PDB file of C-alpha atoms in Angstrom:
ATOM      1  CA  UNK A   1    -187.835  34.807 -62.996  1.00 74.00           C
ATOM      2  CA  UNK A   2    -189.962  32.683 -60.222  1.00 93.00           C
ATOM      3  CA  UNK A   3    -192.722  34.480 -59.643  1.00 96.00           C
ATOM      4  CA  UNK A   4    -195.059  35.015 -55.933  1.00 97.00           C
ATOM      5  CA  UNK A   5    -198.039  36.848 -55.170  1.00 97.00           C
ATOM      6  CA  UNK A   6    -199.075  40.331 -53.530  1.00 97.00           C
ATOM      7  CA  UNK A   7    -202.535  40.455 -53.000  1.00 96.00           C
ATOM      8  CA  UNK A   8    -204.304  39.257 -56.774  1.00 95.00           C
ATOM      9  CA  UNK A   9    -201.086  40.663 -58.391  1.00 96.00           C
ATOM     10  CA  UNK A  10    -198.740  37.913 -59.702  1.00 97.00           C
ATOM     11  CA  UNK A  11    -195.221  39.694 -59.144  1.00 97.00           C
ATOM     12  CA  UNK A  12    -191.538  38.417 -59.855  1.00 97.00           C
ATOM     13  CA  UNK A  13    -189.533  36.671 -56.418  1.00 98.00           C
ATOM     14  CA  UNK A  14    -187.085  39.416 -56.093  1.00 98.00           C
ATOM     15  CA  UNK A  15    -188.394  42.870 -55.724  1.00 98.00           C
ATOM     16  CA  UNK A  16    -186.499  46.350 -56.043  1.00 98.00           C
ATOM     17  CA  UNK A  17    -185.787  48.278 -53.452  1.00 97.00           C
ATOM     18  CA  UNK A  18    -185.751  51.735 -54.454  1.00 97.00           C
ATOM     19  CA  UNK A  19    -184.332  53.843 -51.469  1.00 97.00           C
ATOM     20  CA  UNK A  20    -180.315  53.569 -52.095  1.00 96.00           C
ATOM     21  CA  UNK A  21    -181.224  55.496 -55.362  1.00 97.00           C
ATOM     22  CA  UNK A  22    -182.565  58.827 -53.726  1.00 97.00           C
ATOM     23  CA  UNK A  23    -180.831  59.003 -50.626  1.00 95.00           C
ATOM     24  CA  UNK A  24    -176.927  59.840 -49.404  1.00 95.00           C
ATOM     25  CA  UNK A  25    -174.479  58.517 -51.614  1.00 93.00           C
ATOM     26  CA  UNK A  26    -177.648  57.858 -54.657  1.00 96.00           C
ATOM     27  CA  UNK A  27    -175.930  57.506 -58.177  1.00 97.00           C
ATOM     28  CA  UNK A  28    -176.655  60.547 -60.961  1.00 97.00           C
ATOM     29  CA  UNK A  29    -180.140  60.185 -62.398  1.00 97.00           C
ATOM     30  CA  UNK A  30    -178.225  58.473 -66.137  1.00 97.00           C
ATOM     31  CA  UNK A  31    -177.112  55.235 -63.460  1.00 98.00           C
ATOM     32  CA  UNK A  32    -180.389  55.247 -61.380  1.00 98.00           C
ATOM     33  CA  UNK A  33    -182.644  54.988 -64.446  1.00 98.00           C
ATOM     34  CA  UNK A  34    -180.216  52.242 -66.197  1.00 98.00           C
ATOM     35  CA  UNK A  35    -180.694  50.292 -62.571  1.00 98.00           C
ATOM     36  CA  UNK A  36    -184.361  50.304 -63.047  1.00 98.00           C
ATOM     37  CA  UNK A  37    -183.833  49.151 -66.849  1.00 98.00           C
ATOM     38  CA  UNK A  38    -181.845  46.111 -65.801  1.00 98.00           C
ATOM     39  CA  UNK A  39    -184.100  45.144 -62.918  1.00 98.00           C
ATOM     40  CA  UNK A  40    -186.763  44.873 -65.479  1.00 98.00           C
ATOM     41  CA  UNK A  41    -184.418  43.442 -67.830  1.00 97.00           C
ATOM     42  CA  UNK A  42    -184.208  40.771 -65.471  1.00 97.00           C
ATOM     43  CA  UNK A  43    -187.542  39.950 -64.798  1.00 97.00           C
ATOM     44  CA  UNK A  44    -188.340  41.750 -62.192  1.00 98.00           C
ATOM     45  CA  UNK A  45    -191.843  42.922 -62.114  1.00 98.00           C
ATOM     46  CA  UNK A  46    -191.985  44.877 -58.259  1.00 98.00           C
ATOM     47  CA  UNK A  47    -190.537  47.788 -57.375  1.00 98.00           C
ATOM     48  CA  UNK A  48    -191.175  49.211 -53.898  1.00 98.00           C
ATOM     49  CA  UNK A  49    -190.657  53.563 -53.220  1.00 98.00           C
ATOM     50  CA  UNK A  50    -191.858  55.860 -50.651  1.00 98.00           C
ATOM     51  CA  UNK A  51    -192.870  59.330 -50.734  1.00 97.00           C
ATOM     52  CA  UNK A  52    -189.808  59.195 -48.029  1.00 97.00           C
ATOM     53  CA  UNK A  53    -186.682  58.531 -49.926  1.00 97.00           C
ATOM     54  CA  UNK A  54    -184.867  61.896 -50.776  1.00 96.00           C
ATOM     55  CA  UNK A  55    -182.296  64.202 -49.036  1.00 96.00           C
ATOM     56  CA  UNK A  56    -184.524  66.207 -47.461  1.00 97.00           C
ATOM     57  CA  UNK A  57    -188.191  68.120 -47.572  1.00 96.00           C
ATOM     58  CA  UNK A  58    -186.774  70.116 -50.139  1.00 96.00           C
ATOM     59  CA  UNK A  59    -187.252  66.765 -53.130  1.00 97.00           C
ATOM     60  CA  UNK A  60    -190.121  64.876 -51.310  1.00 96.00           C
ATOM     61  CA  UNK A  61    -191.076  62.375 -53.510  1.00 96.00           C
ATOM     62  CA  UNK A  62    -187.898  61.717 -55.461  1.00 97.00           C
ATOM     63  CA  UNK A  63    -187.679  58.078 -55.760  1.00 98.00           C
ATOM     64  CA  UNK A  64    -191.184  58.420 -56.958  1.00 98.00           C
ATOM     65  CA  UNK A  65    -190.584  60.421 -59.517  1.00 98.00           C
ATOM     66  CA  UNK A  66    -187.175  59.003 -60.842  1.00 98.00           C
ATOM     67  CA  UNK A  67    -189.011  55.199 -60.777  1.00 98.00           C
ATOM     68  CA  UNK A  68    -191.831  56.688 -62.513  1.00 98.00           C
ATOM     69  CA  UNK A  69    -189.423  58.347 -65.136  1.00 98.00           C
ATOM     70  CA  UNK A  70    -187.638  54.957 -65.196  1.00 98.00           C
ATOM     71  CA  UNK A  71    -190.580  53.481 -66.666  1.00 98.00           C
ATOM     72  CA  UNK A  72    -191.303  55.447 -68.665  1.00 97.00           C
ATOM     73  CA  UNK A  73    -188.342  55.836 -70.844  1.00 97.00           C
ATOM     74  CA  UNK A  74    -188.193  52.008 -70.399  1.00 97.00           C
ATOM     75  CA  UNK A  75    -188.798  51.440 -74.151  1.00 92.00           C
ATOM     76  CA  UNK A  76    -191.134  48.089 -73.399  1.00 94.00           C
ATOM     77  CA  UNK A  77    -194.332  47.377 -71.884  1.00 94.00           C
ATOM     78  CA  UNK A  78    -194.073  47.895 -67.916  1.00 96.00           C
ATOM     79  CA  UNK A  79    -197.690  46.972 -67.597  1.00 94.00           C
ATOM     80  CA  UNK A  80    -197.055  44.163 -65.183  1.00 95.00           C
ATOM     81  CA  UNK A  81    -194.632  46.265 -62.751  1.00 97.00           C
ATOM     82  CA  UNK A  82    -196.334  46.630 -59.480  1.00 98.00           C
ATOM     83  CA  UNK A  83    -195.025  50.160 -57.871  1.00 98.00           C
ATOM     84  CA  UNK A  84    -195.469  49.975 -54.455  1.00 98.00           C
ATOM     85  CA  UNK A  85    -195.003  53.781 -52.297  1.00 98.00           C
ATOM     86  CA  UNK A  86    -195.609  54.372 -48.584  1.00 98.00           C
ATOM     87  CA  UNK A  87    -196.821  57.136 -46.479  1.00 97.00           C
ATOM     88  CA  UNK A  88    -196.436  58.950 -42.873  1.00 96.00           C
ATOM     89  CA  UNK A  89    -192.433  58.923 -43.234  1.00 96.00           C
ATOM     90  CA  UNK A  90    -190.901  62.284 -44.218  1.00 94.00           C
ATOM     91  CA  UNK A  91    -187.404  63.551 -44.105  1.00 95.00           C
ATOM     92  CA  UNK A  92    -187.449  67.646 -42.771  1.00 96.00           C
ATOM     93  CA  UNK A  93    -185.251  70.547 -44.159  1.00 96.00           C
ATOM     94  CA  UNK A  94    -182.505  69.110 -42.502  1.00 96.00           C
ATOM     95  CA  UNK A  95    -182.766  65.267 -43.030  1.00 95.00           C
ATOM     96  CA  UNK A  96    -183.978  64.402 -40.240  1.00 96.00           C
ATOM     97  CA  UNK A  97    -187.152  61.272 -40.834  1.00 95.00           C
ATOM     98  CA  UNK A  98    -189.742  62.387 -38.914  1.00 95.00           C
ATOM     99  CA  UNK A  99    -193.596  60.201 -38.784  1.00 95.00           C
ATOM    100  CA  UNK A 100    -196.800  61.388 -39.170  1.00 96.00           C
ATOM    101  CA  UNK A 101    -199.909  58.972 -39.741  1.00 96.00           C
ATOM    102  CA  UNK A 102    -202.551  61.683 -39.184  1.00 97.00           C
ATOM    103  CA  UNK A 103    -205.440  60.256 -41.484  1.00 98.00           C
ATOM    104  CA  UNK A 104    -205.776  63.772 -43.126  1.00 97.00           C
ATOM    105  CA  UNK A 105    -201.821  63.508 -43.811  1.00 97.00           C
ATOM    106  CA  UNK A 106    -201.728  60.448 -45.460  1.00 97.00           C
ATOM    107  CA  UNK A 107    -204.266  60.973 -47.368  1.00 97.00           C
ATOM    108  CA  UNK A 108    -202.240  64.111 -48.439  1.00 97.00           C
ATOM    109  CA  UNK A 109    -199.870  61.996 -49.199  1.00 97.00           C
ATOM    110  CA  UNK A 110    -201.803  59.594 -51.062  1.00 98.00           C
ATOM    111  CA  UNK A 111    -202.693  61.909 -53.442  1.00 97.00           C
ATOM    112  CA  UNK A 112    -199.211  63.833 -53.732  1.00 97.00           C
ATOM    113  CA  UNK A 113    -198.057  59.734 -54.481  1.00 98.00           C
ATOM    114  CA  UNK A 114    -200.121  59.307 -57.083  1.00 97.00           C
ATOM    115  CA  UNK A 115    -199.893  62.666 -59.170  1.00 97.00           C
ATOM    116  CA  UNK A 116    -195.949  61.639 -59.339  1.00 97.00           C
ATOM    117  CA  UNK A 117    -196.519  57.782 -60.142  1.00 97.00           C
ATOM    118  CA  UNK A 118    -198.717  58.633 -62.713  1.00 94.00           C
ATOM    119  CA  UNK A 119    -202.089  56.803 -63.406  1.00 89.00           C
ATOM    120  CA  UNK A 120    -205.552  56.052 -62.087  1.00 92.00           C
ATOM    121  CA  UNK A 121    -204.547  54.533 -58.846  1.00 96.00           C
ATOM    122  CA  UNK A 122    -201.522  53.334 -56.543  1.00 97.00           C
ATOM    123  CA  UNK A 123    -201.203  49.829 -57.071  1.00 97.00           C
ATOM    124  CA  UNK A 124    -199.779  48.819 -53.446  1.00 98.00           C
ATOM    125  CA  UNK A 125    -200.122  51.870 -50.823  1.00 98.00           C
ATOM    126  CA  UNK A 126    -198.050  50.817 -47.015  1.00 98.00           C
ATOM    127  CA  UNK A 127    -197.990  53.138 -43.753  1.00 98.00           C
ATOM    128  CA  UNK A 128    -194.673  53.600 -43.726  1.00 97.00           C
ATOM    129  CA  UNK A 129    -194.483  53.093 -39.800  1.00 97.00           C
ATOM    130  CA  UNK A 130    -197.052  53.422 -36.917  1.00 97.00           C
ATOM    131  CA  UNK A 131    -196.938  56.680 -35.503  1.00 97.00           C
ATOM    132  CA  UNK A 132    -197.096  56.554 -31.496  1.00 96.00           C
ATOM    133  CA  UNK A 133    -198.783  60.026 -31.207  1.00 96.00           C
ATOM    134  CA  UNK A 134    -201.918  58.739 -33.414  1.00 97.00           C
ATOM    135  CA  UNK A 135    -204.016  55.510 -32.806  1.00 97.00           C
ATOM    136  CA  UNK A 136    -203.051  53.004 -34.984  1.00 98.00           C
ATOM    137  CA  UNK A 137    -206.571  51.796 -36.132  1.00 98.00           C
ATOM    138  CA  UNK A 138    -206.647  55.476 -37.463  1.00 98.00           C
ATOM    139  CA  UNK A 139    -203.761  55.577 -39.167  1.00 98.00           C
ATOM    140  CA  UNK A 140    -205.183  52.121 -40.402  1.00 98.00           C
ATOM    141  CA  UNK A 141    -208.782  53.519 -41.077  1.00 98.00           C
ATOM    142  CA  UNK A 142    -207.090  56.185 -43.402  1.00 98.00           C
ATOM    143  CA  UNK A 143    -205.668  53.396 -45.762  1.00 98.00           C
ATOM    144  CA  UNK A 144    -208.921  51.460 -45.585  1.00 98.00           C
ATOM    145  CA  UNK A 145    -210.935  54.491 -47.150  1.00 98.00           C
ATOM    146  CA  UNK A 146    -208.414  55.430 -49.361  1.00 98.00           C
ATOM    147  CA  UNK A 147    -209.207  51.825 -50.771  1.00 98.00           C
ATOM    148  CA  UNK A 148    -212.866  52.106 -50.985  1.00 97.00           C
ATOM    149  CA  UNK A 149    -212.159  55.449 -52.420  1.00 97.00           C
ATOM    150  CA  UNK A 150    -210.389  53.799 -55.297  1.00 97.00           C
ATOM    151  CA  UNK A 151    -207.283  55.816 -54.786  1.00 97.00           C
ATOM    152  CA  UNK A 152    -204.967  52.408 -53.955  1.00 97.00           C
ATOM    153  CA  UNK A 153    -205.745  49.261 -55.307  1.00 97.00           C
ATOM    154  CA  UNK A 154    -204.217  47.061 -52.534  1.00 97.00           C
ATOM    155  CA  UNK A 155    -202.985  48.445 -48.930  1.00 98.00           C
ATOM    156  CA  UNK A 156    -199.310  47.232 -47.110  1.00 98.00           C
ATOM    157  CA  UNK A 157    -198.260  47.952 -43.387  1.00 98.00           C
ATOM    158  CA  UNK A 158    -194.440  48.800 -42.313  1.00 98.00           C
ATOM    159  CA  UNK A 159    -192.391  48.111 -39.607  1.00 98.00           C
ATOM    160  CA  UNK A 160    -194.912  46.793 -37.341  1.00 98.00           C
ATOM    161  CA  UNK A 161    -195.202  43.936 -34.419  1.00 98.00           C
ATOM    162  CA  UNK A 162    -197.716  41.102 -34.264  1.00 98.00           C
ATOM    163  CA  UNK A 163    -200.252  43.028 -32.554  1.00 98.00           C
ATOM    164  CA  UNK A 164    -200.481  45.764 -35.025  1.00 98.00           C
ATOM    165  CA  UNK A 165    -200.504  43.181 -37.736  1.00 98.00           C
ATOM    166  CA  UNK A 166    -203.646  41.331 -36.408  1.00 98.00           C
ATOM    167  CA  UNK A 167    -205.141  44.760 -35.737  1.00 98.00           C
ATOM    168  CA  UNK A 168    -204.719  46.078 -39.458  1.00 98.00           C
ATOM    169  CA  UNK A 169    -205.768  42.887 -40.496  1.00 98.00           C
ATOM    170  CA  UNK A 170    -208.967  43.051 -38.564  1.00 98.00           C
ATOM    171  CA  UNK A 171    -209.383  46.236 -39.867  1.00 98.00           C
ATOM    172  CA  UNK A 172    -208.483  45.704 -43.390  1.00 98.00           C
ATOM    173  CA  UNK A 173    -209.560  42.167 -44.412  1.00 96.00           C
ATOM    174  CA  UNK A 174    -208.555  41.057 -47.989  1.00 95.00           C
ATOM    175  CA  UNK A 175    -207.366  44.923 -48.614  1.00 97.00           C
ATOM    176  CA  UNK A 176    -203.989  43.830 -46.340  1.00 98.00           C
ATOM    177  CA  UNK A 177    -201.606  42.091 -48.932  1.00 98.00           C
ATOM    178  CA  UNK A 178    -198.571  42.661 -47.559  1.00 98.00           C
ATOM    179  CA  UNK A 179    -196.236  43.313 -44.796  1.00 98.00           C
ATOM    180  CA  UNK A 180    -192.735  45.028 -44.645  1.00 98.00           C
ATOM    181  CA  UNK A 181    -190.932  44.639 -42.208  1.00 98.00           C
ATOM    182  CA  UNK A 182    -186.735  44.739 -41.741  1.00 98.00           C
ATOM    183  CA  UNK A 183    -185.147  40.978 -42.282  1.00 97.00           C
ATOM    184  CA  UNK A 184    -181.571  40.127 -42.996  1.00 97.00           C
ATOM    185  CA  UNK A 185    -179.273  37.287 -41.377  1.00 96.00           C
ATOM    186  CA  UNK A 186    -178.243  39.796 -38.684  1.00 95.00           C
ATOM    187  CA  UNK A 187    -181.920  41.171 -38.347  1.00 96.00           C
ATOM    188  CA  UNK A 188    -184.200  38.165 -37.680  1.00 96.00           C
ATOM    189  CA  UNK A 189    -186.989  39.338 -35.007  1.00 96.00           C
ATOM    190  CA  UNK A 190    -189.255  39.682 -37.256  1.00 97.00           C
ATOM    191  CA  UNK A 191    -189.338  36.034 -37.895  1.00 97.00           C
ATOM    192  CA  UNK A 192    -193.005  36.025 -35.819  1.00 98.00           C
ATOM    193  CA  UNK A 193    -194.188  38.112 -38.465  1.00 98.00           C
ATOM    194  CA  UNK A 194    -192.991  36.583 -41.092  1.00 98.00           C
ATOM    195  CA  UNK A 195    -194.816  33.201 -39.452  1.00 98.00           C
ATOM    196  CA  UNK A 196    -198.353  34.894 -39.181  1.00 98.00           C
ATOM    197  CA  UNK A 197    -198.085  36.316 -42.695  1.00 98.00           C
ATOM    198  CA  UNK A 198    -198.007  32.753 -43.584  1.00 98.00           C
ATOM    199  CA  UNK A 199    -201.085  31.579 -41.752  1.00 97.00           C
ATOM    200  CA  UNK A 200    -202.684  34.565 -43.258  1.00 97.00           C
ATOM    201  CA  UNK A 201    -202.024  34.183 -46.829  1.00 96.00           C
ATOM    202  CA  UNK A 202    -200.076  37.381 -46.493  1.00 98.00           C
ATOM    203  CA  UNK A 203    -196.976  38.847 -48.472  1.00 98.00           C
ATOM    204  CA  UNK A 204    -194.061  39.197 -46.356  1.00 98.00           C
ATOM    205  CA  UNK A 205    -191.776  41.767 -47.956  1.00 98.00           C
ATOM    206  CA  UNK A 206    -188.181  41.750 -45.975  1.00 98.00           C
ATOM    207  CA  UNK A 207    -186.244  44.930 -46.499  1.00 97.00           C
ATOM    208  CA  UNK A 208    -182.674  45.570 -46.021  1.00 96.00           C
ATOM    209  CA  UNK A 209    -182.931  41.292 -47.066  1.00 96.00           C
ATOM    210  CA  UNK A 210    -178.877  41.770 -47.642  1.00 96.00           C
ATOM    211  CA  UNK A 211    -178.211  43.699 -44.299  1.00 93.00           C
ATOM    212  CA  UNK A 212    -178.656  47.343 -45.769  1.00 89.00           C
ATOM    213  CA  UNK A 213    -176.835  49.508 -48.181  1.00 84.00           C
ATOM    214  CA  UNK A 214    -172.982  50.257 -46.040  1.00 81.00           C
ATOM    215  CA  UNK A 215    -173.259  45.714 -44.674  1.00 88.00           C
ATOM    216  CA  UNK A 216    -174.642  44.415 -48.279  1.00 88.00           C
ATOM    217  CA  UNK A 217    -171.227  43.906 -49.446  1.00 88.00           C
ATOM    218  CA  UNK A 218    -169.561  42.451 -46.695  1.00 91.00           C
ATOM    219  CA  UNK A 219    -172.449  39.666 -45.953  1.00 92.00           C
ATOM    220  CA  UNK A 220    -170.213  36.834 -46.803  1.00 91.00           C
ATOM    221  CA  UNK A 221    -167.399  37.729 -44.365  1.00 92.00           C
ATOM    222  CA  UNK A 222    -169.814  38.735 -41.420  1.00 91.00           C
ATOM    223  CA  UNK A 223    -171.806  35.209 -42.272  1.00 93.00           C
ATOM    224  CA  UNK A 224    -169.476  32.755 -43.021  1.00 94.00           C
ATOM    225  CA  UNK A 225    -171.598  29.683 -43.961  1.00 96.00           C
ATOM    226  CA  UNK A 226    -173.532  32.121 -46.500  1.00 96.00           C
ATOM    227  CA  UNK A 227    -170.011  32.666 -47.940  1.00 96.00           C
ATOM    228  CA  UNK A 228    -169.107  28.802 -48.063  1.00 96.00           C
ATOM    229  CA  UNK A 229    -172.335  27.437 -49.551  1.00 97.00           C
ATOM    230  CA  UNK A 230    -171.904  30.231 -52.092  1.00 97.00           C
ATOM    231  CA  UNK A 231    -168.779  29.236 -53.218  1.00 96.00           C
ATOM    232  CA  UNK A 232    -170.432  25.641 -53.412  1.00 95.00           C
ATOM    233  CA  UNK A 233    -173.287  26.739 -55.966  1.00 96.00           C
ATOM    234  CA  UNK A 234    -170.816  28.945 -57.700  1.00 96.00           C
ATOM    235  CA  UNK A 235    -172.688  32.317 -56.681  1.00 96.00           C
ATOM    236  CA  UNK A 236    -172.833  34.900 -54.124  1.00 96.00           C
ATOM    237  CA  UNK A 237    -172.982  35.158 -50.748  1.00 96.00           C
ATOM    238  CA  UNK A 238    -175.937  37.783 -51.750  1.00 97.00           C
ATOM    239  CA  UNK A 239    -177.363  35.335 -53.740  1.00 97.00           C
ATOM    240  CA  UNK A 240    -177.718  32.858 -50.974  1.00 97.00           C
ATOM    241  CA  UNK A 241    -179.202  35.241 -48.713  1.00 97.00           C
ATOM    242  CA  UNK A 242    -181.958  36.056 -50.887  1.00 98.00           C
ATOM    243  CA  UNK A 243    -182.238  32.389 -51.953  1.00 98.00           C
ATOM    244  CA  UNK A 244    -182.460  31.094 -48.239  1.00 98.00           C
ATOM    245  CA  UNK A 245    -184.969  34.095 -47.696  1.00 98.00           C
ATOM    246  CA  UNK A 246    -187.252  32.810 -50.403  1.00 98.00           C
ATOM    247  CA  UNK A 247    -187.047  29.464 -48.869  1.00 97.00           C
ATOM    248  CA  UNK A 248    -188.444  30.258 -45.391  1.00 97.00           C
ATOM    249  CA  UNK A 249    -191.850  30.896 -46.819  1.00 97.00           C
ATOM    250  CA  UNK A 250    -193.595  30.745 -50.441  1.00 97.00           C
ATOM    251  CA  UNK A 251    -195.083  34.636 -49.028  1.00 98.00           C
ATOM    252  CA  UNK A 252    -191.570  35.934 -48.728  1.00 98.00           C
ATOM    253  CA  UNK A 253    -190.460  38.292 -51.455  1.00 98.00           C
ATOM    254  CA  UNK A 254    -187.214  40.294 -50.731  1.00 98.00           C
ATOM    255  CA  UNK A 255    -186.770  43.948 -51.605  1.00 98.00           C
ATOM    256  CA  UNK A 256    -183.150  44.160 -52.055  1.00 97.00           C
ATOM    257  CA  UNK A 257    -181.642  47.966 -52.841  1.00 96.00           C
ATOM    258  CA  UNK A 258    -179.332  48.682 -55.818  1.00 96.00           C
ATOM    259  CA  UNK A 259    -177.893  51.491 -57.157  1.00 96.00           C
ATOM    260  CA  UNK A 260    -175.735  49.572 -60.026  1.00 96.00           C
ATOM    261  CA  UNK A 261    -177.446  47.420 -62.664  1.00 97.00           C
ATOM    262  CA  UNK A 262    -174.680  44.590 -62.023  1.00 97.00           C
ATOM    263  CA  UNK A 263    -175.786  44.402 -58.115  1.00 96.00           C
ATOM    264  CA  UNK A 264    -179.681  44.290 -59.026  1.00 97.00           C
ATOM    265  CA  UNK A 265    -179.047  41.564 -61.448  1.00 97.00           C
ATOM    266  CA  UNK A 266    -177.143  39.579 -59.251  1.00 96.00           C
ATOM    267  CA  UNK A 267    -179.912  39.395 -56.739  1.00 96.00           C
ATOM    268  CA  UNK A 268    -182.578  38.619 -59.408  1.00 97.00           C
ATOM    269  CA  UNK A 269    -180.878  35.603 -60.486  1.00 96.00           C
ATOM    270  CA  UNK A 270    -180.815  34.486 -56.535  1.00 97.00           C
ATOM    271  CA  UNK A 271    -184.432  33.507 -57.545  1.00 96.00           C
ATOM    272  CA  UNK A 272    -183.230  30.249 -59.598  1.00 96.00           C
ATOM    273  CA  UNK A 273    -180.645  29.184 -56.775  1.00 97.00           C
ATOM    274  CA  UNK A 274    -182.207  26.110 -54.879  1.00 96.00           C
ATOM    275  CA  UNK A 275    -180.742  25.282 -51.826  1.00 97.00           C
ATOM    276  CA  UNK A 276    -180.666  21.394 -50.292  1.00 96.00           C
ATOM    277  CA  UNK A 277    -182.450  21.115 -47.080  1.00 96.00           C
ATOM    278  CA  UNK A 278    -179.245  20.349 -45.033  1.00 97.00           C
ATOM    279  CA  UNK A 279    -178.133  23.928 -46.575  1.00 97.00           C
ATOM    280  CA  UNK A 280    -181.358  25.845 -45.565  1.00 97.00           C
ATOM    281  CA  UNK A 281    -181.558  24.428 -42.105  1.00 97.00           C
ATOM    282  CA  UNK A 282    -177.083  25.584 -41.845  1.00 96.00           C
ATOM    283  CA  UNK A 283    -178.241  28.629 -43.009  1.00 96.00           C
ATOM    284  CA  UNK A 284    -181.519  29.256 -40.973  1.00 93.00           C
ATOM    285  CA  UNK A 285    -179.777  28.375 -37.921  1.00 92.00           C
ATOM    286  CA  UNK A 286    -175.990  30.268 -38.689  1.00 85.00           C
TER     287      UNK A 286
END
């Protein structure tokens, strides 16, 4: 496994993305856990939760829980997996995702985060999404103490424009280390993110990098030339995707979902595919 950077942590090119494992349609807890296994199996060293991914209000906090569980039953040394959670998403009694970034709320939150994950601190800590009834330099501001406070040990924004990004990063400094923000072939505006991540020596996390859990599997027949250069390296369409995504930027590390330990370790190995040039610039501009 290649491996990239978030903030001073050295982490592997592919991350895992742990939503499809908590919410509709999740796998029992036996398959989850075994999905975890393999992703480590295979190298992979991040693993990216939220507070957020469960049914409903009833199980806040369930992905946390079943990746901390993961590694600990693991049976090796996770020391070097990076967990990264999120705050100021929350699904109600019904479902429904509701936001909140109220500083007093997330830093709820924070806490409630890191008596499930376990240990001194959170390694990477993300607002989930801005909230449009609270200032985002609050919401912001809340992250930043939590920092200083020594609850996280690095801080990530969500779903955000340019704008917000420069403004958390004027806020934040060298405590911003990442960005996460939705990216697929059929999902590309946040390409100007993705751009001033660069410039800023920031890591650009894209998730749904396959198209999301229901499109994942039919990438190569909605993207044709992902399917054809595929066949041509004698691997996915999936693993193309993730392969051209690595190759837009050295900052770019995709968070792929899985709920199967055969889909997760397809996508790892997407981080050994090399694509030519002429293949990168077919793909960048399919």
């Amino acid at each position: 496994m290649h491996n990239r950077r978030i903030g001073s942590a050295t982490i592997s090119a592919i991350g895992l993305g742990g939503m499809p494992l908590s919410i509709e349609g999740r796998p029992d807890e036996e398959r989850a856990v075994a999905t975890v296994h393999a992703a480590i199996d295979a190298g992979i060293s991040f693993i990216d939760t939220a507070m957020s991914y469960c049914l409903n209000s009833s199980e806040t906090g369930h992905n946390e829980s079943l990746i901390a569980r993961a590694l600990a039953s693991y049976g090796g040394d996770t020391s070097d997996v990076l967990v990264g959670t999120k705050g100021g998403a929350a699904r109600g009694a019904d479902g429904a995702w509701s936001f909140n970034g109220d500083p007093a709320t997330l830093r709820e939150a924070c806490e409630d985060s890191l008596k499930r994950l376990g240990g001194d601190s959170i390694g990477l800590y993300q607002l989930h999404v801005p909230d449009p009834n609270v200032p985002y330099a609050d919401s912001v501001g809340a992250l930043r103490d939590l920092y200083d406070a020594g609850k996280i040990c690095a801080v990530g924004i969500s779903n955000v424009n340019s704008d917000q990004l420069r403004e958390a990063h004027g806020i934040l400094g060298e405590r911003l280390v990442s960005v996460q923000n939705n990216f697929s072939p059929a999902v590309r505006d946040s390409e100007p993110q993705m751009r001033l991540c660069t410039e800023l020596g920031i890591a650009f996390l894209p998730y749904s990098p396959l198209g999301g859990t229901s499109r994942a599997g039919g990438l190569g027949s909605s993207h044709s030339a992902f399917a054809r250069i595929a066949m041509e390296h004698d691997a996915s369409p999936q693993q193309v995707c993730l392969a051209w995504e690595l190759a837009k930027s050295p900052i770019v590390v995709p968070i792929p979902g899985a709920s199967r330990p055969t889909t997760i370790r397809d996508s790892a190995a997407a981080a050994d595919l090399k694509l030519t040039e002429a293949e990168f610039a077919e793909l960048d501009a399919a």
